[in-house]
PDB file of C-alpha atoms in Angstrom:
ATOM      1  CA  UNK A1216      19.042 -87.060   6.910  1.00  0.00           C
ATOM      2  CA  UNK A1217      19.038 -88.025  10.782  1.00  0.00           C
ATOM      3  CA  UNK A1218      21.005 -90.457  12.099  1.00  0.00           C
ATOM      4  CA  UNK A1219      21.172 -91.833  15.767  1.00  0.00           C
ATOM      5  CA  UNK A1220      24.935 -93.767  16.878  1.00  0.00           C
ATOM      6  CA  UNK A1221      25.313 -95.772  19.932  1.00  0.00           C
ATOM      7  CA  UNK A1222      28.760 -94.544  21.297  1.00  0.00           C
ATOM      8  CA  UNK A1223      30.775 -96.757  23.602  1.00  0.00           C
ATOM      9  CA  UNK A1224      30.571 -94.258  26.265  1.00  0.00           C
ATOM     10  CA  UNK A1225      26.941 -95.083  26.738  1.00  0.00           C
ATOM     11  CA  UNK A1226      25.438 -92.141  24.992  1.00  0.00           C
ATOM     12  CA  UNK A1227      23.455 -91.910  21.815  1.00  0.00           C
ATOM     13  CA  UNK A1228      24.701 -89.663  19.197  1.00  0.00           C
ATOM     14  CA  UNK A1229      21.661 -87.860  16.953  1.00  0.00           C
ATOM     15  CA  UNK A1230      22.626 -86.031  13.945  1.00  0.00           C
ATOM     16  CA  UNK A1231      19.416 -83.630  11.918  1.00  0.00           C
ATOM     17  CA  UNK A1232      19.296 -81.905   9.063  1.00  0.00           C
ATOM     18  CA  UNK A1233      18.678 -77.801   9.754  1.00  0.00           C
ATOM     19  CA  UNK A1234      15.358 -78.517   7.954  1.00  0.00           C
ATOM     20  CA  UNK A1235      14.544 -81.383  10.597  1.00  0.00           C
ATOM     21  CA  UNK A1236      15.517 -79.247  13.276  1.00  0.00           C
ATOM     22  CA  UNK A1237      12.956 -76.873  11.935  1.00  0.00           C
ATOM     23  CA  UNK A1238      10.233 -79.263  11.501  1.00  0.00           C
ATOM     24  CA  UNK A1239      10.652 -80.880  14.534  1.00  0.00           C
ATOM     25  CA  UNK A1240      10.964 -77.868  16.965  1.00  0.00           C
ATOM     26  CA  UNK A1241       7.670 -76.363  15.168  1.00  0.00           C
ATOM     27  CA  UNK A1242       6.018 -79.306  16.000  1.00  0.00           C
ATOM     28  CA  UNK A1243       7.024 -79.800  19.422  1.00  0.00           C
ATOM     29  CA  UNK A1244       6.499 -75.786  20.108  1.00  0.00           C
ATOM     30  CA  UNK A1245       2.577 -76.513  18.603  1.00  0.00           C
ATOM     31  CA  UNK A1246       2.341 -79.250  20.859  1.00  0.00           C
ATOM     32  CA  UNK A1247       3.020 -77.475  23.906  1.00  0.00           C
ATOM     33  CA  UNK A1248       0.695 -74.767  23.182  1.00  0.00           C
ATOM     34  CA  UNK A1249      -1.537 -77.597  22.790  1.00  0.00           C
ATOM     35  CA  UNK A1250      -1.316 -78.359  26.573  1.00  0.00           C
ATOM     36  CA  UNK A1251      -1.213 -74.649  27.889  1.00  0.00           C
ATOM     37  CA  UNK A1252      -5.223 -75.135  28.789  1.00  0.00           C
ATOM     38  CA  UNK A1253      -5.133 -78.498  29.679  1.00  0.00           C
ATOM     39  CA  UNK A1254      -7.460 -79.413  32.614  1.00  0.00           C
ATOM     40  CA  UNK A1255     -10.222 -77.939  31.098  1.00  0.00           C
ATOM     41  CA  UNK A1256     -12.692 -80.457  31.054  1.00  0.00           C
ATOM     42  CA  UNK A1257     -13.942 -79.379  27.531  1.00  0.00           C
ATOM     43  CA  UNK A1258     -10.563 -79.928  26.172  1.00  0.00           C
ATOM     44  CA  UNK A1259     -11.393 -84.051  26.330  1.00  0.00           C
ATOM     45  CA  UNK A1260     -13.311 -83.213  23.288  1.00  0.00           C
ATOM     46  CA  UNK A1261     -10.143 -82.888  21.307  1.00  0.00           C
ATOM     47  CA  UNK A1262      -9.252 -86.813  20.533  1.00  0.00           C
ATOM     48  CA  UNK A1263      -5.647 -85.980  20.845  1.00  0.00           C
ATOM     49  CA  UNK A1264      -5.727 -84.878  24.452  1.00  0.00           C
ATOM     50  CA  UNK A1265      -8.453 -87.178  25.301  1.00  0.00           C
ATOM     51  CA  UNK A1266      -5.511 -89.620  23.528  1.00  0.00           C
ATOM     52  CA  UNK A1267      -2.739 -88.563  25.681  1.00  0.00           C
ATOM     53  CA  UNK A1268      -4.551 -88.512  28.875  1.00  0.00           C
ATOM     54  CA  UNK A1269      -7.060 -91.968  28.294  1.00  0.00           C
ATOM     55  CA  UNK A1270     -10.252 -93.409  30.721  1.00  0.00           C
ATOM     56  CA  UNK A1271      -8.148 -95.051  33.205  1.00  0.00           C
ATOM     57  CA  UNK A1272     -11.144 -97.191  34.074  1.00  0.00           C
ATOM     58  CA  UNK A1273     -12.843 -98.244  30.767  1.00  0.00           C
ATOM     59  CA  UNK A1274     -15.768 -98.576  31.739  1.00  0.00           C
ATOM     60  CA  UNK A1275     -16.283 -96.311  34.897  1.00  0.00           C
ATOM     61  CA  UNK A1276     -16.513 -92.666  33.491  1.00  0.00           C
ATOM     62  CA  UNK A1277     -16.282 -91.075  37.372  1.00  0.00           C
ATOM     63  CA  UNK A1278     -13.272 -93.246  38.434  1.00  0.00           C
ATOM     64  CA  UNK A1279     -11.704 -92.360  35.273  1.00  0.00           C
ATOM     65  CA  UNK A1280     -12.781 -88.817  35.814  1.00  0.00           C
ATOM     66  CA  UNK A1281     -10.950 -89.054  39.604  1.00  0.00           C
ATOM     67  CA  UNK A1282      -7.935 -90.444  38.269  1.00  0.00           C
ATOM     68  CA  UNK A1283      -7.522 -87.705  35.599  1.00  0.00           C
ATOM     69  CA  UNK A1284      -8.703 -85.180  38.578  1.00  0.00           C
ATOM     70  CA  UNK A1285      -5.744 -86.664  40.632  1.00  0.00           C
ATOM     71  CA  UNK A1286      -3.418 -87.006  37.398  1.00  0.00           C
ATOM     72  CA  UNK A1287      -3.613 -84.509  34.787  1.00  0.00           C
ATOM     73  CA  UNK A1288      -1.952 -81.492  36.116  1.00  0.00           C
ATOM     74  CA  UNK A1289       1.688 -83.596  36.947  1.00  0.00           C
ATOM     75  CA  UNK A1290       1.422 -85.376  34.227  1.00  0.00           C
ATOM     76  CA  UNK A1291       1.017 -82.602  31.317  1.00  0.00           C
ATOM     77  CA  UNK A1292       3.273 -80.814  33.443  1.00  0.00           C
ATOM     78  CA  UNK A1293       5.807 -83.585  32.794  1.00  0.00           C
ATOM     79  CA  UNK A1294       5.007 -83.730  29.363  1.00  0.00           C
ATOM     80  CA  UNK A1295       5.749 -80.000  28.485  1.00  0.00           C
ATOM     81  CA  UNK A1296       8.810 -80.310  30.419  1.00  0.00           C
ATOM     82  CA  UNK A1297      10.063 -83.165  28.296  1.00  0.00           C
ATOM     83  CA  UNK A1298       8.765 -81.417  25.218  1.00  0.00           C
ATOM     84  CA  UNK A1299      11.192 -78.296  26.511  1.00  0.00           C
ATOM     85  CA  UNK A1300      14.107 -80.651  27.279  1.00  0.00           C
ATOM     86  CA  UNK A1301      13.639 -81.779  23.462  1.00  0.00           C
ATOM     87  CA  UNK A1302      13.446 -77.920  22.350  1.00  0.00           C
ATOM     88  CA  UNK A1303      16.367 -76.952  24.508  1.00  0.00           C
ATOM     89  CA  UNK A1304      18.710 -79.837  22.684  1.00  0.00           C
ATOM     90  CA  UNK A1305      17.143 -79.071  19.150  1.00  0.00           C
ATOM     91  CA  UNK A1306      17.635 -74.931  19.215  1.00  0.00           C
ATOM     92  CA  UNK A1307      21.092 -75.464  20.799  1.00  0.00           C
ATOM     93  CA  UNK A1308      21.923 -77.247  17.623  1.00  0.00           C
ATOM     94  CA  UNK A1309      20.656 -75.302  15.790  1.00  0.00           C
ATOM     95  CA  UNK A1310      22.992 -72.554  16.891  1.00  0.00           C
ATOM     96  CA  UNK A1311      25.436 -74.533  16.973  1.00  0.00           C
ATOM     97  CA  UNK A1312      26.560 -74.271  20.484  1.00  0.00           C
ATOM     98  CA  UNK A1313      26.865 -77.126  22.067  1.00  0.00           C
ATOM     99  CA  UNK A1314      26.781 -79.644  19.296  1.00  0.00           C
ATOM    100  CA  UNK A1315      28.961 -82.518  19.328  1.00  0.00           C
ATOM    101  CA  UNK A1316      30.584 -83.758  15.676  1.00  0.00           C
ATOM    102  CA  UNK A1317      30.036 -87.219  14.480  1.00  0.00           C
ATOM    103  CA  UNK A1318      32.745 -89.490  13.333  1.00  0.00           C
ATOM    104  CA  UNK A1319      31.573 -88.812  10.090  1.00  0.00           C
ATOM    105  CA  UNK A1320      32.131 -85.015  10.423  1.00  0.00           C
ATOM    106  CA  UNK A1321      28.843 -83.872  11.008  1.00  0.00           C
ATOM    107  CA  UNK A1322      27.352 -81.785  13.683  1.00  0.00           C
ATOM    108  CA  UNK A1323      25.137 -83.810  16.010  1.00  0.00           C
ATOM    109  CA  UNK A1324      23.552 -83.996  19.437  1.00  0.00           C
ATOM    110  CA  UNK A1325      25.054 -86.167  22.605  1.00  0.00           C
ATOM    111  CA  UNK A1326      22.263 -88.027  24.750  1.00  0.00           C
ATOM    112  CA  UNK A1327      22.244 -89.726  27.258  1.00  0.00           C
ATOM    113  CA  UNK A1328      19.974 -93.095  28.251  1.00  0.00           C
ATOM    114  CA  UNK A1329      17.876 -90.139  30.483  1.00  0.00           C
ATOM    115  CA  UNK A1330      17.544 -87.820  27.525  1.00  0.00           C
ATOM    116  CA  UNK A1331      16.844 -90.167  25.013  1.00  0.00           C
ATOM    117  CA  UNK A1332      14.264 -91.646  27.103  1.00  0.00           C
ATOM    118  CA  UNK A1333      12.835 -87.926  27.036  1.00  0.00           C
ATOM    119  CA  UNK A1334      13.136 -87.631  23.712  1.00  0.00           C
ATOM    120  CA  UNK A1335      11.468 -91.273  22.716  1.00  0.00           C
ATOM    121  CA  UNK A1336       8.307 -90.036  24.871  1.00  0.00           C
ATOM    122  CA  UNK A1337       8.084 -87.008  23.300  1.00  0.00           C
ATOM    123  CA  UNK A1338       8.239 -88.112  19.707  1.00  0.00           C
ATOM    124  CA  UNK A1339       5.475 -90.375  20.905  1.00  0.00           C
ATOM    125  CA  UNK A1340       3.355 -87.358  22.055  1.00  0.00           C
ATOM    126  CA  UNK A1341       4.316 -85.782  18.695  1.00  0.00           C
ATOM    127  CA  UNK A1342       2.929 -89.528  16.702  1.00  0.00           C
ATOM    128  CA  UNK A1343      -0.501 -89.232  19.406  1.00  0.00           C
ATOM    129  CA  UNK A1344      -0.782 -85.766  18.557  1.00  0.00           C
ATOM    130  CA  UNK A1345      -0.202 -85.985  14.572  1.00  0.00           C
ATOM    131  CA  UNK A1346      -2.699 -89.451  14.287  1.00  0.00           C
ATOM    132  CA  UNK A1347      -5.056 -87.472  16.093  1.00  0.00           C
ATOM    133  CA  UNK A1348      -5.145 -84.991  13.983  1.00  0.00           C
ATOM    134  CA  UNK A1349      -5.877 -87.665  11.140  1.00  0.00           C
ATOM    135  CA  UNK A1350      -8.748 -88.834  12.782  1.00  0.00           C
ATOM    136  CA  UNK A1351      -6.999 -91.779  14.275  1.00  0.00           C
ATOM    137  CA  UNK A1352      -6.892 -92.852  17.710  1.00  0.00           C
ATOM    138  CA  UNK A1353      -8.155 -96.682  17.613  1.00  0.00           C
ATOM    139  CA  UNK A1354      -8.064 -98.149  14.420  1.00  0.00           C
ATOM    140  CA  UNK A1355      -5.093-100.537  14.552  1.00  0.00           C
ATOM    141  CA  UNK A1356      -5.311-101.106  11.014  1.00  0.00           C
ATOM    142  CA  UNK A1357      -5.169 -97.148   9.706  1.00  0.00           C
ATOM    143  CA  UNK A1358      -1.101 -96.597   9.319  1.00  0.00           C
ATOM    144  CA  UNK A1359      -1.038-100.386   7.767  1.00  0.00           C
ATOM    145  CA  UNK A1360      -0.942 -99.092   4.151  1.00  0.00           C
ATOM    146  CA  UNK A1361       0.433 -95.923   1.949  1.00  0.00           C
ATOM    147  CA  UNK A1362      -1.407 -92.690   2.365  1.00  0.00           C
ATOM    148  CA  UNK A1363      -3.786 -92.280  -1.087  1.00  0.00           C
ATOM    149  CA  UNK A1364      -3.040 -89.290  -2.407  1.00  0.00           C
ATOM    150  CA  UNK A1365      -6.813 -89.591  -4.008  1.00  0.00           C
ATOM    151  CA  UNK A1366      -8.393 -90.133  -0.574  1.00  0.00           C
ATOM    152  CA  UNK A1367      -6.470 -87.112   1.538  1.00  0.00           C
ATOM    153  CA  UNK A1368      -6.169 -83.291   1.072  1.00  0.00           C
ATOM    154  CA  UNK A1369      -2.989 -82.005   0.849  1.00  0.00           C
ATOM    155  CA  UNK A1370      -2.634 -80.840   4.487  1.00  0.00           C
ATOM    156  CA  UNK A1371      -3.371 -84.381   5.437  1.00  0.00           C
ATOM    157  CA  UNK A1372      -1.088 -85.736   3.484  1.00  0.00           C
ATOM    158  CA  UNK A1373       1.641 -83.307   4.724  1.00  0.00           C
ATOM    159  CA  UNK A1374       0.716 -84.228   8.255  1.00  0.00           C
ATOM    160  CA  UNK A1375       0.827 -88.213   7.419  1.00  0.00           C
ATOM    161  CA  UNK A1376       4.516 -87.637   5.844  1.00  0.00           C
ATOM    162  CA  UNK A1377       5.120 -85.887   8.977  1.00  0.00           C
ATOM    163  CA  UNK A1378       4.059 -88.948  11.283  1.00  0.00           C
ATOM    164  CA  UNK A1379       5.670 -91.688   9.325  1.00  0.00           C
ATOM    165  CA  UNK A1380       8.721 -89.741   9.318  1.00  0.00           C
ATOM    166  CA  UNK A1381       8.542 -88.823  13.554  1.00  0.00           C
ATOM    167  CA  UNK A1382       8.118 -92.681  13.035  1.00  0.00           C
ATOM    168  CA  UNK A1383      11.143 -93.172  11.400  1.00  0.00           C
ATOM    169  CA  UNK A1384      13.338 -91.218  13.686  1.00  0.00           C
ATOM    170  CA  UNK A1385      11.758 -92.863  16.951  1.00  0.00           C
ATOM    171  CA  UNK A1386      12.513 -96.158  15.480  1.00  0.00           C
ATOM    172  CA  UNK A1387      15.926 -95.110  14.929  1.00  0.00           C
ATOM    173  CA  UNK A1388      16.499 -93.846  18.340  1.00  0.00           C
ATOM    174  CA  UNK A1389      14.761 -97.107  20.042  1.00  0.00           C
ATOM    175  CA  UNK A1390      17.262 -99.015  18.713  1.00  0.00           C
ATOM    176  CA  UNK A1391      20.736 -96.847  19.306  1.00  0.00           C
ATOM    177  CA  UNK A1392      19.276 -96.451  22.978  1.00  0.00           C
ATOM    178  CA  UNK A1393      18.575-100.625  23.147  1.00  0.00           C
ATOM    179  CA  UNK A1394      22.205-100.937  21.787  1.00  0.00           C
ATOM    180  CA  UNK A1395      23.870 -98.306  24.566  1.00  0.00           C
ATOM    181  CA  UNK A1396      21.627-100.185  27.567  1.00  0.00           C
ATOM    182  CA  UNK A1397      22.556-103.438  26.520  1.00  0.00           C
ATOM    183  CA  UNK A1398      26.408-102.681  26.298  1.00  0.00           C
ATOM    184  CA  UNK A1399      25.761-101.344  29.586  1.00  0.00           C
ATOM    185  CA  UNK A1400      24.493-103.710  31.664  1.00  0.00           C
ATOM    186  CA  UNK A1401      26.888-106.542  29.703  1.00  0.00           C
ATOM    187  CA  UNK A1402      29.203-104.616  31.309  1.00  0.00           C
ATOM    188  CA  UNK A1403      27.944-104.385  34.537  1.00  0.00           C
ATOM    189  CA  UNK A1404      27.669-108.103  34.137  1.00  0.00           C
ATOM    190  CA  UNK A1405      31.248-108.537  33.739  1.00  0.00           C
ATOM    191  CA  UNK A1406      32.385-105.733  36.802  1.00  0.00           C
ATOM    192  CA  UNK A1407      29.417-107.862  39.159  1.00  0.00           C
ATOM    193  CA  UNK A1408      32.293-110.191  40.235  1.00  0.00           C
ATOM    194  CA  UNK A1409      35.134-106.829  41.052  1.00  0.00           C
ATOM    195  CA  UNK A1410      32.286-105.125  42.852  1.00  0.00           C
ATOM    196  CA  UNK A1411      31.252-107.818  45.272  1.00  0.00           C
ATOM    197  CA  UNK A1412      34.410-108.460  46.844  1.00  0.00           C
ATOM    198  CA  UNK A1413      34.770-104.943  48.122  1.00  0.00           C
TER     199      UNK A1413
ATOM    200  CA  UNK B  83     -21.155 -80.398  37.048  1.00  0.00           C
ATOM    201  CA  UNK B  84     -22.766 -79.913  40.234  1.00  0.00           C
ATOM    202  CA  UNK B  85     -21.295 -80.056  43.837  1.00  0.00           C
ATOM    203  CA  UNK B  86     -23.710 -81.985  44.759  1.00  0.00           C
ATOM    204  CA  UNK B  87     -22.377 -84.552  42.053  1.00  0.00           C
ATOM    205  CA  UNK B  88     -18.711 -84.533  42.966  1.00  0.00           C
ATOM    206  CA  UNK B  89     -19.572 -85.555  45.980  1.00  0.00           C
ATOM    207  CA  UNK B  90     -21.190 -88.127  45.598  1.00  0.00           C
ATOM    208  CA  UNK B  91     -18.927 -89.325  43.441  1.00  0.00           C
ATOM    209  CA  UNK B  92     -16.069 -88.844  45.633  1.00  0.00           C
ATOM    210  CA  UNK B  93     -17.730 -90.967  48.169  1.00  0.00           C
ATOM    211  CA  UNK B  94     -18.927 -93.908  46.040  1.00  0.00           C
ATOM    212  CA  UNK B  95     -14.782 -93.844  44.881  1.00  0.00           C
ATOM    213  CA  UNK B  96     -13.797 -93.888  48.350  1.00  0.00           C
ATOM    214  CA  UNK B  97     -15.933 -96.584  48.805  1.00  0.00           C
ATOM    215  CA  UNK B  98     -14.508 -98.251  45.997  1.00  0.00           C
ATOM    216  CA  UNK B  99     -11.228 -97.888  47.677  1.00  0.00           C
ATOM    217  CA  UNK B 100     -12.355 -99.122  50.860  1.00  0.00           C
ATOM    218  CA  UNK B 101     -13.315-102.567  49.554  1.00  0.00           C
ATOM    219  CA  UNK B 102     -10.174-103.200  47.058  1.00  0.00           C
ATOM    220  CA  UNK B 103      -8.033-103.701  50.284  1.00  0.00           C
ATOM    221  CA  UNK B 104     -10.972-107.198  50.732  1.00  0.00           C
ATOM    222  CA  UNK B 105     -11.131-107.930  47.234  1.00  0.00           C
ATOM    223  CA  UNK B 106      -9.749-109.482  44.399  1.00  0.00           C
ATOM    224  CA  UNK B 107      -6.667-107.674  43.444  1.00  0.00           C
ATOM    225  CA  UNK B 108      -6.674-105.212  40.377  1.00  0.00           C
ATOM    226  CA  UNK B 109      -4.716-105.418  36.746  1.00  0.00           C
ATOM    227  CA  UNK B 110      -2.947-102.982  34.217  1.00  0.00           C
ATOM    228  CA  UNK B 111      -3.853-103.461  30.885  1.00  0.00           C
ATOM    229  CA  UNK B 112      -2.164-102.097  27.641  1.00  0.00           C
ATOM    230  CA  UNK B 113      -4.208-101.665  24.580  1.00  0.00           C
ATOM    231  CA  UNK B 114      -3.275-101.989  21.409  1.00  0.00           C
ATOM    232  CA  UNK B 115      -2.615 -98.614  19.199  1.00  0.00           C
ATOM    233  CA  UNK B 116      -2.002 -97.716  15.561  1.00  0.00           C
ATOM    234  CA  UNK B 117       0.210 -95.215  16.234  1.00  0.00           C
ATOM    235  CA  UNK B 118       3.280 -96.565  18.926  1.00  0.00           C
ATOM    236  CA  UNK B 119       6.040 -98.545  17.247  1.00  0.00           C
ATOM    237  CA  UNK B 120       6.029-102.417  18.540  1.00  0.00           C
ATOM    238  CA  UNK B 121      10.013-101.548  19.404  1.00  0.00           C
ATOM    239  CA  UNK B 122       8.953 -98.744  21.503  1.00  0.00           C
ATOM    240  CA  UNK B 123       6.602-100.831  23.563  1.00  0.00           C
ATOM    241  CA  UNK B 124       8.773-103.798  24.196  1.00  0.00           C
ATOM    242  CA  UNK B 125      11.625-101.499  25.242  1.00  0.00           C
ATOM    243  CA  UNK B 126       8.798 -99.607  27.398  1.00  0.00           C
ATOM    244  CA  UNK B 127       7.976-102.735  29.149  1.00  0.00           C
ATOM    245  CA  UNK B 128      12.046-103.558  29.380  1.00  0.00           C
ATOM    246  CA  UNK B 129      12.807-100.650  31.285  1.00  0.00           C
ATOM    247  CA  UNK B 130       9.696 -99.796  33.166  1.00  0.00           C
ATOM    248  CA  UNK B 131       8.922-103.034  34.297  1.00  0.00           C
ATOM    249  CA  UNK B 132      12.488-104.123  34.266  1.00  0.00           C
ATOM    250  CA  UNK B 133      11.113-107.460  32.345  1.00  0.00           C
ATOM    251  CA  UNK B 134      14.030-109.418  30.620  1.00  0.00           C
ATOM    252  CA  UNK B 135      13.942-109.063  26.384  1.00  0.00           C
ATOM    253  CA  UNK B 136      12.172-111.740  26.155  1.00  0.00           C
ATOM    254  CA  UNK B 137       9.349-111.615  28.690  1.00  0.00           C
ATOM    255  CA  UNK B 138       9.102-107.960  27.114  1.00  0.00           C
ATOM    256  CA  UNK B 139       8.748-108.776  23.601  1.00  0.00           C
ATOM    257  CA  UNK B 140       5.902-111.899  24.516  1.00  0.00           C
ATOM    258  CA  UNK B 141       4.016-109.256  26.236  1.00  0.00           C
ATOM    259  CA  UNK B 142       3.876-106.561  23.294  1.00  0.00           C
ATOM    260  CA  UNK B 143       3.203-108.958  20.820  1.00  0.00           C
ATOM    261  CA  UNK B 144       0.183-110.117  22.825  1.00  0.00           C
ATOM    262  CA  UNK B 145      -1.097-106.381  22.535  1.00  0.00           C
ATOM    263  CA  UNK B 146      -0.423-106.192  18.866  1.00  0.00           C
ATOM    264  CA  UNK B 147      -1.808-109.669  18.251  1.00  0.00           C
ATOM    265  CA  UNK B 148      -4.470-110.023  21.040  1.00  0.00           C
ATOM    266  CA  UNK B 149      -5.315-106.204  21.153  1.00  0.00           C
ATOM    267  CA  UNK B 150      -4.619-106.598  24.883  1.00  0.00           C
ATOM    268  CA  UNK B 151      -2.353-107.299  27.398  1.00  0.00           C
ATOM    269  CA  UNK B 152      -2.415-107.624  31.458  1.00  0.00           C
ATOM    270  CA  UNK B 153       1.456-106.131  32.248  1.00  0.00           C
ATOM    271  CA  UNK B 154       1.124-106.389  35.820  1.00  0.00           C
ATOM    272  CA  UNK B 155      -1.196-107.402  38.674  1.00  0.00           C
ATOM    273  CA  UNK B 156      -1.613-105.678  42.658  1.00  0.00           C
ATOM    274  CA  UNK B 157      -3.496-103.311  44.788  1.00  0.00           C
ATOM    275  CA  UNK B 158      -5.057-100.693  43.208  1.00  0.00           C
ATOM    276  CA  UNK B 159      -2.930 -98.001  44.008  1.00  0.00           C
ATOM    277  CA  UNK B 160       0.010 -99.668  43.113  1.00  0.00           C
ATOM    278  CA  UNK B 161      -1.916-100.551  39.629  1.00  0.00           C
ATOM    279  CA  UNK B 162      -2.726 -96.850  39.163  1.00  0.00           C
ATOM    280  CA  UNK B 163       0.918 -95.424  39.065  1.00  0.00           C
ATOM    281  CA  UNK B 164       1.703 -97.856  36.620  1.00  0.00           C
ATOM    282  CA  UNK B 165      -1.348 -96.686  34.404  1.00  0.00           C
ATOM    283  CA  UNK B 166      -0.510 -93.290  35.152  1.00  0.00           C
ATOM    284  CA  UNK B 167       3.424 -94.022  34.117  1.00  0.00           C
ATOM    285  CA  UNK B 168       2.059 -95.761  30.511  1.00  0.00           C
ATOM    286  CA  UNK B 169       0.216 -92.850  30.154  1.00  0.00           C
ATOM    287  CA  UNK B 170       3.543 -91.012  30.466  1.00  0.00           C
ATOM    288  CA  UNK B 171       5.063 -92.740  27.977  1.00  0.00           C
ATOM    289  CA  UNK B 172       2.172 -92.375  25.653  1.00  0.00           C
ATOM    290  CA  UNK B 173       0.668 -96.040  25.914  1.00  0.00           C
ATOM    291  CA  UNK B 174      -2.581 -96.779  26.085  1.00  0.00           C
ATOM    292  CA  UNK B 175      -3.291 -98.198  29.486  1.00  0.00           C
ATOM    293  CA  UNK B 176      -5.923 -98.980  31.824  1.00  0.00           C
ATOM    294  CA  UNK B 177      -7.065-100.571  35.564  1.00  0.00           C
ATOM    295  CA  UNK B 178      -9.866-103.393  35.756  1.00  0.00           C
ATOM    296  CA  UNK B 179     -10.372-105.778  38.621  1.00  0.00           C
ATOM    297  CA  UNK B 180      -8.431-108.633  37.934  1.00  0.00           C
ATOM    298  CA  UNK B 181     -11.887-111.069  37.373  1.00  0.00           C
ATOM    299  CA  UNK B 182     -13.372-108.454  35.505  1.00  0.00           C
TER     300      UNK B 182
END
């Protein structure tokens, strides 16, 4: 089961199952395939990339084609490089070579604020990417209720179980990260005074 | 697409640019999603926009109740890297003259 721990250091602690590392790494590997071509203007027509690269302008297809023109490149470029900072963590685990152990005994993963800033957009790529692939991209109503195992093959339902569960960790990690910043800057609160008079 | 096209649209865009200096100034808007946690956004707007918890956690639940929110307001350059940075994080963002 993952697990995320605010340390006192300021770091954020993650702890996966091998099976999780799997899953996730698989996912994140697929996704970064997904933006090997990106540029190409027919790739738009996938609703996941035209997800995680929107209109800028709503309603002014050539300014949001300029911006995109002007955009894209960097910012898929950043993307994959977040998605590789993600992999790099996850398959070092997985080998076990520079995992950290929890105070529970268990191998995990140290992070700090930067990294689990990378990792928090990256999962969110991952939840685009996934709802996408559902066929949702604006209905703010779809993820309200259960998945019906009557209404969904069994790929979809393996790729909604995926998404709620991307979902879970994300939420997880939102709020050990909230928990290191704000015991950080408490702290720089209290040092203010100590600084100043230097 | 034509050259002839791009062109044309690359001078009606600078254009564009030319008179947002005169005009009204220009807005970021987030949209609401299905898919982005309402945690994730409020400690998106936190730490991007360095807005205090509070301010923060209006704003995202006036996308997830309103479907919409204006984040910031400025020129439109300055309105564009902050549309380009939500698109970094994965929110749904997006420029409009501010009396649009």
């Amino acid at each position: 089961m993952s697990a995320f721990l605010a340390t006192t250091d300021g770091r954020v602690l993650a702890h996966f199952d091998e099976s999780e590392l799997e899953v996730l790494l698989s996912l994140s590997r697929q996704f970064c395939a997904l933006l090997a071509d990106v540029g190409n203007p027919s790739q738009l027509l996938d609703p996941a990339i035209a997800r995680l690269f929107p209109d800028a302008y709503r309603d002014d297809a050539a300014a949001s084609n300029e911006f995109r023109r002007y955009t894209q490149h960097d910012l898929a470029a950043r993307k994959v490089e977040t998605a590789e900072r993600v992999q790099a963590a996850l398959a070092d685990t997985a080998e076990r070579s520079v995992g950290v152990v929890l105070p529970d005994g268990r191998e995990g993963i140290a992070l700090s604020v930067e990294d689990g800033w990378s990792w928090l957009r990256h999962l969110t790529d991952l939840r685009l990417t996934l709802a996408a692939r559902l066929g949702v991209v604006d209905d703010a109503a779809a993820f309200d209720e259960e998945p019906d195992p009557e209404a969904l093959s069994e790929e979809e339902l393996l790729t909604r179980s995926l998404f709620d569960w991307v979902g879970y960790v994300q939420e997880l990690l939102v709020a050990a990260l909230e928990d290191v910043v704000d015991a950080g800057s408490t702290s720089a609160d209290e040092s203010g005074p100590a600084s100043t008079g230097r | 697409m034509t050259h002839t096209l791009s062109d044309t649209d690359l001078s009606r865009s600078a254009e564009l640019r030319d008179e947002s200096a005169l005009a009204s100034p220009w807005v970021t808007i987030v949209w609401n999603d299905p898919v982005n946690l309402m945690s994730y956004v409020s400690f998106v707007f936190r730490s991007y926009f360095g807005f205090s918890r509070g301010e923060a956690e209006r704003l995202m639940l006036l996308v997830h109740n309103d479907g919409r929110a204006v984040v910031a307001t400025g020129n439109r350059e300055e309105m564009e890297r902050h549309v380009e940075a939500m698109h970094g994080y994965g929110l749904w963002a997006s420029i409009a003259k501010a009396d649009a």
